[in-house]
Structure formats: C-alpha cells, structure tokens
Tab-separated table of C-alpha atoms and ligand atoms in Angstrom:
chain	number	residue	atom	x	y	z
A	1	MET	CA	27.699	-33.619	50.169
A	2	THR	CA	25.725	-36.860	50.334
A	3	SER	CA	24.261	-39.035	52.950
A	4	GLU	CA	25.062	-42.734	52.739
A	5	THR	CA	24.294	-45.532	55.070
A	6	PRO	CA	26.937	-48.248	54.895
A	7	ASN	CA	26.403	-50.763	57.758
A	8	ASN	CA	23.003	-48.974	58.135
A	9	VAL	CA	24.847	-45.860	59.717
A	10	PRO	CA	23.844	-42.628	58.155
A	11	ILE	CA	27.081	-40.672	57.356
A	12	VAL	CA	28.057	-37.418	55.671
A	13	ARG	CA	31.008	-37.734	53.250
A	14	ALA	CA	33.991	-35.466	53.704
A	15	GLY	CA	34.586	-32.780	51.187
A	16	GLY	CA	31.241	-31.218	50.569
A	17	GLU	CA	30.670	-27.864	48.718
A	18	ASP	CA	31.740	-24.843	50.673
A	19	ARG	CA	28.478	-22.971	51.489
A	20	GLY	CA	27.524	-20.460	54.032
A	21	GLU	CA	26.049	-21.524	57.461
A	22	GLY	CA	22.471	-20.622	56.509
A	23	THR	CA	22.530	-22.503	53.199
A	24	ARG	CA	24.051	-25.548	55.062
A	25	ALA	CA	21.297	-25.538	57.554
A	26	VAL	CA	18.551	-25.261	55.133
A	27	HIS	CA	19.976	-27.888	52.774
A	28	VAL	CA	20.943	-30.580	55.264
A	29	PRO	CA	21.049	-33.905	53.434
A	30	ARG	CA	18.180	-36.374	53.716
A	31	PRO	CA	18.203	-39.993	53.068
A	32	ASP	CA	16.678	-41.335	49.855
A	33	PRO	CA	13.118	-42.380	50.133
A	34	PRO	CA	13.238	-45.964	51.348
A	35	ALA	CA	13.010	-48.670	48.576
A	36	GLN	CA	10.544	-50.506	50.778
A	37	PRO	CA	7.040	-49.177	51.268
A	38	PRO	CA	6.353	-48.375	54.890
A	39	VAL	CA	3.567	-50.408	56.556
A	40	GLY	CA	2.437	-47.531	58.455
A	41	LEU	CA	1.160	-44.551	56.604
A	42	ALA	CA	3.950	-41.992	55.759
A	43	THR	CA	2.919	-38.436	56.837
A	44	TYR	CA	3.952	-35.685	54.270
A	45	ARG	CA	3.977	-32.574	56.297
A	46	SER	CA	5.276	-30.636	53.513
A	47	SER	CA	3.237	-27.778	52.301
A	48	THR	CA	5.084	-27.710	48.995
A	49	PHE	CA	6.661	-30.182	46.486
A	50	GLU	CA	9.671	-29.857	44.359
A	51	PHE	CA	9.929	-30.384	40.572
A	52	GLU	CA	12.625	-31.496	38.171
A	53	THR	CA	11.679	-28.759	35.686
A	54	ALA	CA	9.394	-25.775	35.420
A	55	GLN	CA	7.569	-27.603	32.632
A	56	ASP	CA	6.758	-30.323	35.205
A	57	TYR	CA	5.518	-28.007	37.597
A	58	ALA	CA	3.194	-26.297	34.989
A	59	ASP	CA	1.923	-29.768	33.904
A	60	VAL	CA	1.012	-30.857	37.465
A	61	LEU	CA	-0.626	-27.579	38.309
A	62	GLY	CA	-2.603	-27.826	35.110
A	63	ASP	CA	-3.726	-31.413	35.924
A	64	VAL	CA	-1.963	-32.607	32.616
A	65	LYS	CA	0.325	-34.779	34.748
A	66	ALA	CA	-0.010	-36.577	38.000
A	67	GLY	CA	1.853	-35.067	40.976
A	68	TYR	CA	1.755	-32.883	43.897
A	69	THR	CA	2.390	-29.041	43.957
A	70	TYR	CA	0.985	-27.523	47.165
A	71	SER	CA	-0.933	-29.189	50.020
A	72	ARG	CA	-3.983	-27.086	49.772
A	73	ILE	CA	-4.308	-28.436	46.415
A	74	ASP	CA	-3.402	-32.119	47.083
A	75	ASN	CA	-1.138	-33.979	49.557
A	76	PRO	CA	-0.271	-37.730	49.440
A	77	THR	CA	-1.339	-38.449	53.074
A	78	VAL	CA	-4.578	-36.602	52.604
A	79	ASP	CA	-5.197	-38.565	49.316
A	80	ALA	CA	-4.459	-41.897	51.195
A	81	PHE	CA	-7.262	-41.007	53.583
A	82	ALA	CA	-9.724	-40.011	50.772
A	83	LEU	CA	-8.791	-43.159	48.933
A	84	GLY	CA	-9.454	-45.387	51.946
A	85	VAL	CA	-12.964	-43.811	52.491
A	86	ALA	CA	-13.651	-44.255	48.636
A	87	ALA	CA	-12.647	-47.898	49.040
A	88	LEU	CA	-15.070	-48.512	51.947
A	89	GLU	CA	-17.845	-46.620	50.479
A	90	SER	CA	-17.475	-48.194	47.043
A	91	HIS	CA	-18.019	-51.814	48.360
A	92	GLY	CA	-20.817	-53.215	46.463
A	93	VAL	CA	-20.975	-50.344	43.923
A	94	ASP	CA	-20.451	-51.176	40.245
A	95	ARG	CA	-19.115	-47.914	39.180
A	96	ASP	CA	-15.942	-45.973	39.832
A	97	VAL	CA	-15.820	-43.823	42.916
A	98	ALA	CA	-13.669	-40.873	43.982
A	99	ALA	CA	-13.207	-38.903	47.265
A	100	GLN	CA	-11.879	-35.647	48.522
A	101	ALA	CA	-11.036	-34.946	52.038
A	102	PHE	CA	-11.617	-31.595	53.925
A	103	ALA	CA	-10.735	-29.843	57.136
A	104	SER	CA	-14.002	-30.634	58.798
A	105	GLY	CA	-17.505	-32.072	57.901
A	106	MET	CA	-18.707	-28.525	57.344
A	107	ALA	CA	-15.900	-27.649	54.826
A	108	ALA	CA	-17.093	-30.775	52.901
A	109	ILE	CA	-20.759	-29.814	53.099
A	110	SER	CA	-20.227	-26.253	52.175
A	111	THR	CA	-18.015	-27.056	49.381
A	112	VAL	CA	-20.384	-29.691	47.914
A	113	LEU	CA	-23.285	-27.065	47.998
A	114	LEU	CA	-21.166	-24.341	46.581
A	115	THR	CA	-20.162	-26.703	43.840
A	116	LEU	CA	-23.796	-27.583	43.014
A	117	CYS	CA	-25.643	-24.379	43.491
A	118	GLY	CA	-25.452	-21.470	41.174
A	119	ARG	CA	-27.171	-18.054	41.921
A	120	ASP	CA	-30.842	-18.673	42.556
A	121	ALA	CA	-30.628	-22.469	42.645
A	122	HIS	CA	-33.073	-24.529	44.660
A	123	VAL	CA	-32.352	-27.421	47.164
A	124	VAL	CA	-34.665	-29.899	48.756
A	125	ALA	CA	-33.610	-30.797	52.254
A	126	PRO	CA	-34.964	-32.587	55.224
A	127	ALA	CA	-36.721	-30.563	57.986
A	128	ALA	CA	-34.463	-32.069	60.511
A	129	VAL	CA	-31.211	-31.497	58.527
A	130	TYR	CA	-27.996	-31.052	60.638
A	131	GLY	CA	-27.846	-27.508	62.015
A	132	GLY	CA	-24.739	-26.609	60.275
A	133	THR	CA	-26.005	-27.620	56.843
A	134	PHE	CA	-29.128	-25.614	57.662
A	135	GLY	CA	-26.848	-22.664	58.321
A	136	VAL	CA	-25.058	-22.899	55.074
A	137	LEU	CA	-28.356	-23.202	53.168
A	138	ASP	CA	-30.244	-20.479	55.040
A	139	HIS	CA	-27.644	-18.054	56.206
A	140	VAL	CA	-24.938	-18.191	53.590
A	141	LEU	CA	-26.333	-19.515	50.342
A	142	ALA	CA	-29.904	-17.728	50.844
A	143	ARG	CA	-27.789	-14.446	50.464
A	144	PHE	CA	-27.159	-15.497	46.913
A	145	GLY	CA	-30.661	-16.214	46.001
A	146	VAL	CA	-30.531	-19.981	46.812
A	147	ARG	CA	-33.864	-21.235	48.189
A	148	THR	CA	-34.245	-24.525	50.175
A	149	THR	CA	-37.522	-26.429	50.504
A	150	TYR	CA	-37.530	-28.386	53.837
A	151	VAL	CA	-39.636	-31.507	53.814
A	152	ASP	CA	-40.117	-34.568	55.825
A	153	GLY	CA	-37.196	-36.481	54.481
A	154	THR	CA	-38.879	-39.842	55.220
A	155	ASP	CA	-42.029	-38.772	53.027
A	156	ILE	CA	-41.057	-39.445	49.419
A	157	ASP	CA	-44.174	-37.898	47.903
A	158	ALA	CA	-43.265	-34.726	49.735
A	159	VAL	CA	-39.677	-34.757	48.414
A	160	ARG	CA	-41.095	-35.352	44.846
A	161	ALA	CA	-43.597	-32.572	45.353
A	162	ALA	CA	-40.929	-30.124	46.455
A	163	MET	CA	-38.808	-30.627	43.326
A	164	ARG	CA	-38.645	-27.729	40.721
A	165	PRO	CA	-37.025	-27.269	37.366
A	166	ASP	CA	-34.235	-25.265	39.065
A	167	THR	CA	-33.477	-27.920	41.946
A	168	VAL	CA	-29.875	-28.642	41.900
A	169	ALA	CA	-29.786	-31.148	44.727
A	170	VAL	CA	-31.705	-33.307	47.174
A	171	TRP	CA	-30.127	-33.572	50.512
A	172	ALA	CA	-30.634	-36.573	52.815
A	173	GLU	CA	-29.148	-37.974	56.029
A	174	THR	CA	-28.842	-41.751	56.321
A	175	ILE	CA	-29.774	-41.608	59.929
A	176	ALA	CA	-31.276	-38.274	61.140
A	177	ASN	CA	-30.051	-36.484	64.147
A	178	PRO	CA	-31.563	-36.916	66.893
A	179	THR	CA	-34.562	-38.725	65.618
A	180	THR	CA	-32.633	-41.596	64.085
A	181	ALA	CA	-35.074	-41.484	61.161
A	182	VAL	CA	-33.754	-43.638	58.260
A	183	ALA	CA	-33.828	-42.331	54.797
A	184	ASP	CA	-35.340	-44.338	52.085
A	185	LEU	CA	-32.200	-44.163	49.822
A	186	PRO	CA	-33.323	-46.122	46.950
A	187	ALA	CA	-36.788	-44.312	46.684
A	188	LEU	CA	-34.989	-40.903	46.971
A	189	ALA	CA	-32.519	-41.963	44.287
A	190	ALA	CA	-35.273	-42.846	41.916
A	191	VAL	CA	-37.094	-39.449	42.397
A	192	CYS	CA	-33.588	-37.886	41.712
A	193	ARG	CA	-32.875	-39.907	38.580
A	194	GLU	CA	-36.349	-38.983	37.200
A	195	ALA	CA	-35.414	-35.354	37.553
A	196	ALA	CA	-31.609	-35.701	36.673
A	197	VAL	CA	-30.652	-34.048	40.114
A	198	PRO	CA	-27.949	-35.428	42.385
A	199	LEU	CA	-28.881	-37.034	45.581
A	200	VAL	CA	-26.352	-36.050	48.247
A	201	VAL	CA	-26.331	-38.119	51.501
A	202	ASP	CA	-24.802	-37.035	54.762
A	203	SER	CA	-24.001	-40.448	56.142
A	204	THR	CA	-21.994	-39.293	59.198
A	205	PHE	CA	-24.326	-41.138	61.643
A	206	ALA	CA	-23.913	-44.386	59.809
A	207	SER	CA	-20.356	-44.593	58.489
A	208	PRO	CA	-19.677	-47.091	55.669
A	209	ALA	CA	-19.725	-49.922	58.227
A	210	VAL	CA	-23.495	-49.429	58.614
A	211	CYS	CA	-24.760	-48.251	55.195
A	212	ARG	CA	-23.040	-47.281	51.829
A	213	PRO	CA	-25.421	-44.886	50.207
A	214	LEU	CA	-23.744	-44.971	46.727
A	215	GLN	CA	-24.879	-48.738	46.638
A	216	TRP	CA	-28.514	-47.545	47.017
A	217	GLY	CA	-28.225	-44.845	44.256
A	218	ALA	CA	-26.727	-41.698	45.844
A	219	ASP	CA	-24.453	-39.615	43.719
A	220	LEU	CA	-22.547	-37.953	46.528
A	221	VAL	CA	-21.836	-39.207	50.181
A	222	VAL	CA	-20.504	-36.608	52.746
A	223	HIS	CA	-19.078	-37.495	56.321
A	224	SER	CA	-18.111	-35.483	59.267
A	225	ALA	CA	-14.926	-37.645	59.575
A	226	THR	CA	-14.677	-36.107	63.085
A	227	LYS	CA	-17.077	-38.757	64.205
A	228	TYR	CA	-16.956	-42.498	63.530
A	229	LEU	CA	-14.102	-42.405	60.703
A	230	GLY	CA	-11.759	-40.852	63.335
A	231	GLY	CA	-13.407	-42.431	66.007
A	232	HIS	CA	-11.450	-41.210	69.013
A	233	SER	CA	-12.637	-37.589	69.590
A	234	ASP	CA	-9.200	-36.340	68.770
A	235	VAL	CA	-9.278	-35.008	65.154
A	236	THR	CA	-11.601	-32.736	62.945
A	237	GLY	CA	-12.227	-33.683	59.237
A	238	GLY	CA	-14.581	-34.247	56.471
A	239	VAL	CA	-14.808	-36.151	53.197
A	240	VAL	CA	-16.864	-36.284	50.099
A	241	VAL	CA	-17.243	-39.548	48.040
A	242	GLY	CA	-19.083	-40.400	44.912
A	243	ASP	CA	-19.285	-40.101	41.112
A	244	VAL	CA	-15.926	-39.244	39.689
A	245	ASP	CA	-16.958	-36.284	37.481
A	246	LEU	CA	-18.940	-34.786	40.410
A	247	VAL	CA	-16.069	-35.301	42.795
A	248	ALA	CA	-13.586	-33.613	40.361
A	249	ARG	CA	-15.787	-30.551	40.304
A	250	VAL	CA	-15.904	-30.628	44.152
A	251	ARG	CA	-12.124	-30.834	44.110
A	252	ARG	CA	-11.751	-27.722	42.014
A	253	SER	CA	-14.106	-25.951	44.566
A	254	ARG	CA	-12.131	-27.223	47.380
A	255	ILE	CA	-8.883	-25.812	45.984
A	256	ASP	CA	-10.601	-22.338	45.417
A	257	LEU	CA	-12.389	-22.342	48.734
A	258	GLY	CA	-9.392	-23.667	50.753
A	259	GLY	CA	-11.125	-26.161	53.215
A	260	SER	CA	-8.404	-28.820	52.673
A	261	LEU	CA	-7.441	-31.283	55.333
A	262	GLY	CA	-4.000	-31.300	56.909
A	263	PRO	CA	-1.632	-34.246	56.698
A	264	ASP	CA	-1.436	-34.893	60.422
A	265	GLU	CA	-5.188	-35.005	60.677
A	266	ALA	CA	-5.220	-37.233	57.527
A	267	PHE	CA	-2.974	-39.629	59.275
A	268	LEU	CA	-5.038	-40.037	62.340
A	269	LEU	CA	-8.228	-40.320	60.179
A	270	HIS	CA	-6.586	-42.940	58.088
A	271	ARG	CA	-5.630	-44.859	61.061
A	272	GLY	CA	-9.091	-44.815	62.185
A	273	LEU	CA	-10.370	-46.570	58.932
A	274	ALA	CA	-8.515	-49.649	59.840
A	275	THR	CA	-10.521	-50.216	63.015
A	276	LEU	CA	-13.904	-48.880	61.776
A	277	PRO	CA	-15.570	-52.250	61.279
A	278	LEU	CA	-14.329	-53.589	64.746
A	279	ARG	CA	-15.408	-50.332	66.425
A	280	MET	CA	-18.723	-50.096	64.657
A	281	THR	CA	-19.529	-53.787	65.485
A	282	ARG	CA	-19.047	-53.041	69.077
A	283	HIS	CA	-20.726	-49.569	69.034
A	284	CYS	CA	-23.810	-50.970	67.352
A	285	ALA	CA	-24.110	-54.166	69.412
A	286	THR	CA	-23.840	-52.037	72.650
A	287	ALA	CA	-26.419	-49.529	71.251
A	288	LEU	CA	-28.891	-52.270	70.576
A	289	ALA	CA	-28.303	-53.731	73.987
A	290	VAL	CA	-28.809	-50.319	75.696
A	291	ALA	CA	-31.944	-49.527	73.643
A	292	GLU	CA	-33.626	-52.786	74.367
A	293	ALA	CA	-32.693	-52.626	78.046
A	294	LEU	CA	-34.218	-49.254	78.489
A	295	ALA	CA	-37.181	-49.455	76.184
A	296	ASP	CA	-39.541	-50.459	78.913
A	297	HIS	CA	-38.060	-48.329	81.681
A	298	PRO	CA	-41.036	-46.566	83.450
A	299	ARG	CA	-39.265	-43.150	83.276
A	300	VAL	CA	-38.844	-43.515	79.576
A	301	GLU	CA	-41.440	-41.901	77.350
A	302	ARG	CA	-39.865	-42.915	73.937
A	303	ILE	CA	-36.544	-44.517	72.708
A	304	ASP	CA	-35.446	-43.791	69.112
A	305	TYR	CA	-33.191	-46.537	67.691
A	306	PRO	CA	-33.384	-48.122	64.310
A	307	GLY	CA	-32.688	-51.611	65.769
A	308	LEU	CA	-35.909	-51.596	67.811
A	309	GLY	CA	-38.965	-53.240	66.198
A	310	ALA	CA	-41.035	-50.288	67.251
A	311	HIS	CA	-38.859	-47.881	65.069
A	312	PRO	CA	-40.830	-46.453	62.201
A	313	GLN	CA	-38.122	-47.460	59.652
A	314	HIS	CA	-36.907	-50.624	61.307
A	315	ALA	CA	-37.766	-52.785	58.275
A	316	LEU	CA	-35.990	-50.289	55.860
A	317	ALA	CA	-33.011	-50.216	58.203
A	318	GLY	CA	-33.024	-54.024	57.959
A	319	LYS	CA	-32.755	-53.679	54.118
A	320	LEU	CA	-30.224	-50.821	53.861
A	321	PHE	CA	-27.920	-51.449	56.758
A	322	ASP	CA	-24.943	-53.786	56.730
A	323	ALA	CA	-25.675	-57.229	58.296
A	324	GLY	CA	-22.009	-57.505	59.627
A	325	PRO	CA	-20.605	-60.894	60.967
A	326	GLU	CA	-21.989	-60.358	64.446
A	327	GLY	CA	-25.496	-59.291	63.511
A	328	ARG	CA	-27.102	-56.197	61.718
A	329	ARG	CA	-25.622	-52.854	62.563
A	330	TYR	CA	-28.290	-50.234	63.327
A	331	GLY	CA	-25.851	-47.293	64.200
A	332	ALA	CA	-24.842	-46.146	67.664
A	333	VAL	CA	-26.956	-43.099	68.446
A	334	VAL	CA	-29.721	-43.857	70.888
A	335	THR	CA	-32.154	-40.962	71.692
A	336	ILE	CA	-33.699	-41.500	75.068
A	337	SER	CA	-36.689	-39.181	75.851
A	338	PRO	CA	-37.478	-39.416	79.533
A	339	ARG	CA	-40.992	-38.300	80.840
A	340	GLY	CA	-40.972	-34.887	82.495
A	341	GLY	CA	-39.854	-32.742	79.601
A	342	ARG	CA	-36.861	-30.466	79.502
A	343	GLU	CA	-36.047	-30.686	83.240
A	344	ALA	CA	-36.126	-34.420	83.030
A	345	GLY	CA	-33.790	-34.461	80.063
A	346	MET	CA	-31.240	-32.239	81.679
A	347	ALA	CA	-31.478	-34.033	84.872
A	348	LEU	CA	-30.805	-37.379	83.102
A	349	CYS	CA	-27.661	-35.906	81.504
A	350	ASP	CA	-26.557	-34.635	85.031
A	351	GLY	CA	-27.181	-38.094	86.661
A	352	LEU	CA	-24.705	-39.983	84.467
A	353	ARG	CA	-21.302	-41.196	85.862
A	354	VAL	CA	-20.042	-43.082	82.842
A	355	ALA	CA	-21.385	-41.202	79.925
A	356	ARG	CA	-20.158	-37.646	79.665
A	357	VAL	CA	-22.066	-34.588	78.752
A	358	ALA	CA	-20.353	-33.281	75.671
A	359	THR	CA	-21.004	-32.398	72.099
A	360	SER	CA	-20.157	-34.658	69.118
A	361	LEU	CA	-20.491	-38.430	68.655
A	362	GLY	CA	-18.870	-41.282	67.155
A	363	GLY	CA	-15.873	-41.614	69.556
A	364	VAL	CA	-14.741	-44.241	72.067
A	365	HIS	CA	-16.497	-42.351	74.965
A	366	SER	CA	-20.173	-42.421	75.361
A	367	LEU	CA	-21.398	-38.756	75.057
A	368	VAL	CA	-24.770	-37.270	75.791
A	369	SER	CA	-26.537	-33.937	74.915
A	370	HIS	CA	-29.841	-32.722	75.936
A	371	VAL	CA	-31.300	-31.980	72.427
A	372	ALA	CA	-33.730	-29.076	73.045
A	373	SER	CA	-31.080	-27.048	75.014
A	374	THR	CA	-28.007	-27.838	72.712
A	375	THR	CA	-28.155	-28.952	69.207
A	376	HIS	CA	-31.687	-27.831	68.558
A	377	ARG	CA	-31.889	-24.927	70.925
A	378	GLN	CA	-33.310	-22.551	68.268
A	379	PHE	CA	-36.438	-24.785	68.080
A	380	ASP	CA	-39.475	-23.899	70.304
A	381	ASP	CA	-41.780	-26.748	71.479
A	382	ALA	CA	-43.838	-26.360	68.230
A	383	ALA	CA	-40.785	-26.655	66.064
A	384	LEU	CA	-39.496	-29.681	68.123
A	385	ALA	CA	-42.792	-31.394	67.746
A	386	ALA	CA	-42.832	-30.738	63.956
A	387	ALA	CA	-39.383	-32.405	63.862
A	388	ARG	CA	-40.679	-35.254	66.071
A	389	ILE	CA	-38.257	-34.461	68.920
A	390	LEU	CA	-39.654	-34.518	72.436
A	391	PRO	CA	-38.524	-31.648	74.777
A	392	GLY	CA	-36.734	-34.047	77.140
A	393	ALA	CA	-34.921	-36.061	74.344
A	394	VAL	CA	-31.241	-36.939	75.147
A	395	ARG	CA	-28.983	-37.950	72.370
A	396	VAL	CA	-26.641	-40.682	73.559
A	397	SER	CA	-23.508	-41.553	71.398
A	398	ILE	CA	-22.777	-45.011	72.382
A	399	GLY	CA	-19.049	-45.362	72.923
A	400	LEU	CA	-16.828	-48.531	73.532
A	401	GLU	CA	-17.498	-48.960	77.273
A	402	ASP	CA	-18.973	-52.244	78.327
A	403	ALA	CA	-22.736	-52.566	77.706
A	404	ASP	CA	-23.564	-53.484	81.300
A	405	ASP	CA	-21.826	-50.339	82.676
A	406	LEU	CA	-23.670	-48.035	80.363
A	407	ILE	CA	-26.970	-49.749	81.043
A	408	ARG	CA	-26.360	-49.494	84.845
A	409	ASP	CA	-25.411	-45.899	84.506
A	410	LEU	CA	-28.317	-44.866	82.291
A	411	THR	CA	-30.776	-46.987	84.550
A	412	ALA	CA	-29.523	-45.345	87.735
A	413	ALA	CA	-29.925	-41.933	86.172
A	414	LEU	CA	-33.315	-42.639	85.017
A	415	ASP	CA	-34.398	-44.137	88.399
A	416	GLY	CA	-33.205	-40.924	90.027
A	417	LEU	CA	-35.538	-38.683	88.062
A	418	PRO	CA	-38.247	-37.039	90.102
A	419	VAL	CA	-41.617	-38.739	89.688
A	420	GLU	CA	-44.044	-36.419	87.920
B	501	LIG	C1	-24.664	-35.139	60.594
B	501	LIG	C2	-23.587	-34.214	60.771
B	501	LIG	N1	-23.063	-33.630	59.564
B	501	LIG	C3	-21.955	-32.807	59.618
B	501	LIG	C4	-21.559	-32.283	60.749
B	501	LIG	C5	-20.369	-31.291	60.755
B	501	LIG	O1	-19.146	-31.954	60.942
B	501	LIG	P1	-17.927	-31.060	61.574
B	501	LIG	O2	-18.204	-30.768	62.953
B	501	LIG	O3	-16.868	-32.114	61.404
B	501	LIG	O4	-17.762	-29.939	60.661
B	501	LIG	C6	-21.980	-32.893	62.010
B	501	LIG	C7	-21.335	-32.541	63.134
B	501	LIG	O5	-21.932	-32.715	64.318
B	501	LIG	C8	-23.000	-33.870	61.906
B	501	LIG	O6	-23.563	-34.417	63.150
C-alpha cells in the first residue's frame, strides 16, 4: 500500500497487502517528507525514531553517528530551539557555541550544577541568587557535601576571596532579582580564568537581546526560557548555552536526569525567538520611560533600574548591554519601593488596574509582585537589608502595553497610597 499524490490529491492505491484491522490502523500510510523545507518549524512530536538497521540504532545511541533515537535524548524540534538560542547568544563571540534545552529553567540550572559538582565540591554564588538556584545549592546539593559561599556578587574582591582549591563554579546573574544589580562579567571572568573555574551566568533577566555573557568571558549561560525567550507567559522551558565541551557534559547529565524539553514547548519557544529583539526593544524602552517618570514621585523611596543614572552599575550596564537600533536596552524589570514599608508595597500592587499581580516576568502582560511577601518571603528585615531590598519593594515586569497606560496606572496606585 502506498500513498501517492497525482494532481496533489493524496490517494491509496488498490491491492494493498492483506493485513488485520489493527495492523492496518497502526500502519496507515504517510506522505513522504516534503522535498521543500517548511518555512515554519516542523514539530516532531514523536517520542521515538526508526532506524534502517540495528547497527544504525547502536551507532546513533552511542553518539558515533548523528541522528535521533528517543526524545528524552534528543529531538529535532528541541534542537532547533537550542540552536536558535546558541546563535543569538554567540553573536560577537569568537569561539564555537553549543546549547541544550530543558523542561524548565530549574531543570537547566540543576543539571548544570549536578554536572559541575562532585561530592564535597564548593560553589561561589551571589547572596541575592534566584531562590530556586539557592534551593538546589542549599537543599539538594548540600546533602551531598556541596558547600556554597554566598557573596555580594558585585564585589569582585569578595568573589576572589571566596574561591577555594575545591571551587568548581562561580555563579552570577546578569541582572539580579529584584535589585537589578548588574554583574561585572569581564571582571568575574578574569577571576575565574585565573583559577581555571567555569563562570556560569543566569541571564534570564537580560536575554541575548540585552546582554550576551559569552562575549564577556562566561563559560556557560543559563536561561529560564519561560521568561523573555518564550515571551507570552504560555510555556515553561530552560536552556544552557556555551563552551562546546562543557555543553556536551551537560547533555550527558540531561539525558541521565531527564529534564528534557518537549517538542510542543520547543515549537513555542522557537517561535518566540523570532520576535525577541522586537519585544525587547519595546519592553526596555517602556521600562526606561516608566522608571524615569516615577523616579521623583513623592511616594517612591527608591527605584532600581539599570537605565537610570542613579543606578550603582549604570555605567557598567552601558558597557555590557546591547545598544540596539532604538537606544541602549537596560532590561525590563523595574523595582519600585514605595515609602511605607510592606503595607505600602502590597497596597501598591492592589491599586493597579493594568499591571497584574502574578508571579513570573518577561511576557507581554505587565506583572507585579511584592518582593518581601512572595519571592523573598523567607527573608526577615535584616536579611532583606543585607540583600539591599526594601520591605516595600515591588518588582514590575514591564510588558508590551503602552508606556503611558502603565505610567498612569502606577502613578494612580502610588498617589492612592496612604500618607505616612
Ligand atoms: C533568574 C531566574 N532563573 C531561573 C528561574 C527558574 O526558571 P523556571 O521557572 O523556568 O524553572 C527563574 C524563575 O523565575 C528566574 O527568575
């Protein structure tokens, strides 16, 4: 039985083999793969791939021959997304770059850490590191003797002083959550090179449209693709990009640990990449307009945004962040700390009509969270102060709404806060 398409009508020829109903149903004919490449990305939903011979199967599984065996191991749609991120992150980088995609940002982060850490290893990480990363380091890996020294990630001397002979990784975040502190990537890379230790950078808050850490000496970059890469708050994923040999090791761990991305998610994430520069240009321009408009509001105690001249790493951001055709992009998370502490922060969230109270960031909708009662709820006031977070801080992920509407919304909510 064959399927042919004379006059572009798919037909089944008469006189097929006489097989039972079940066999006929399972083995219905399929058209040959199209001779023309599709413009949109094909989604390979299959969990498994067929071989001509048993030897081919063995060779592909043994990485002797290129090919696909099983979608936890590799999948063409997932590879297309990973390759896309590698291409964006490698711009301006003079060495080969590889990438691997994951089911979430945390799958990417935990797999990288489990690749680099042996028993009793040591890691250096910023004190304000993302809570999930802290959880892997302090709740999971600590049970296997891994110790982490947390330092002020913007203090290069503190990072250097924390390094030990058994240090296996220095962790950094391009733009920290929620303080928006910017990591001095070239200086961190120099410290890491001296010690022959990989520098791993979580660049979720930046995306490759704002900063490409490989260009500044990082060995590996990780993303929660759930955020800007996907961009629409409708998909969860992660990705690791960087040095080819290191990424090959990360792939082996991914296969063993199983945090692989699914093809449907890969399709959505791949689609997101095409509009990343457009979205980031708008996200960042709006974020700058919002930060500038609210900086002098009488109810605001502090605004953290790398695009403001008053930001401690504004000059560094000017060096590391992409200039972009419409002006420099400084990211799209603006942290607004109203006067009046925790109550004021929560009231600010509740007073908004355009921005929504929700977790996550990087999507088309503007989202807000009161930091001390959500992402950093484990921190008491002293711990918040040590991390340079004010008790009222509200993290605003600037979406793609019109800047004027967001400024009006935030201004009205700030105006409505009770006067102390
Ligand atoms: C900076 C950062 N890294 C990693 C993650 C984890 O990503 P995911 O939620 O996709 O696992 C997040 C999630 O918020 C994040 O903000």
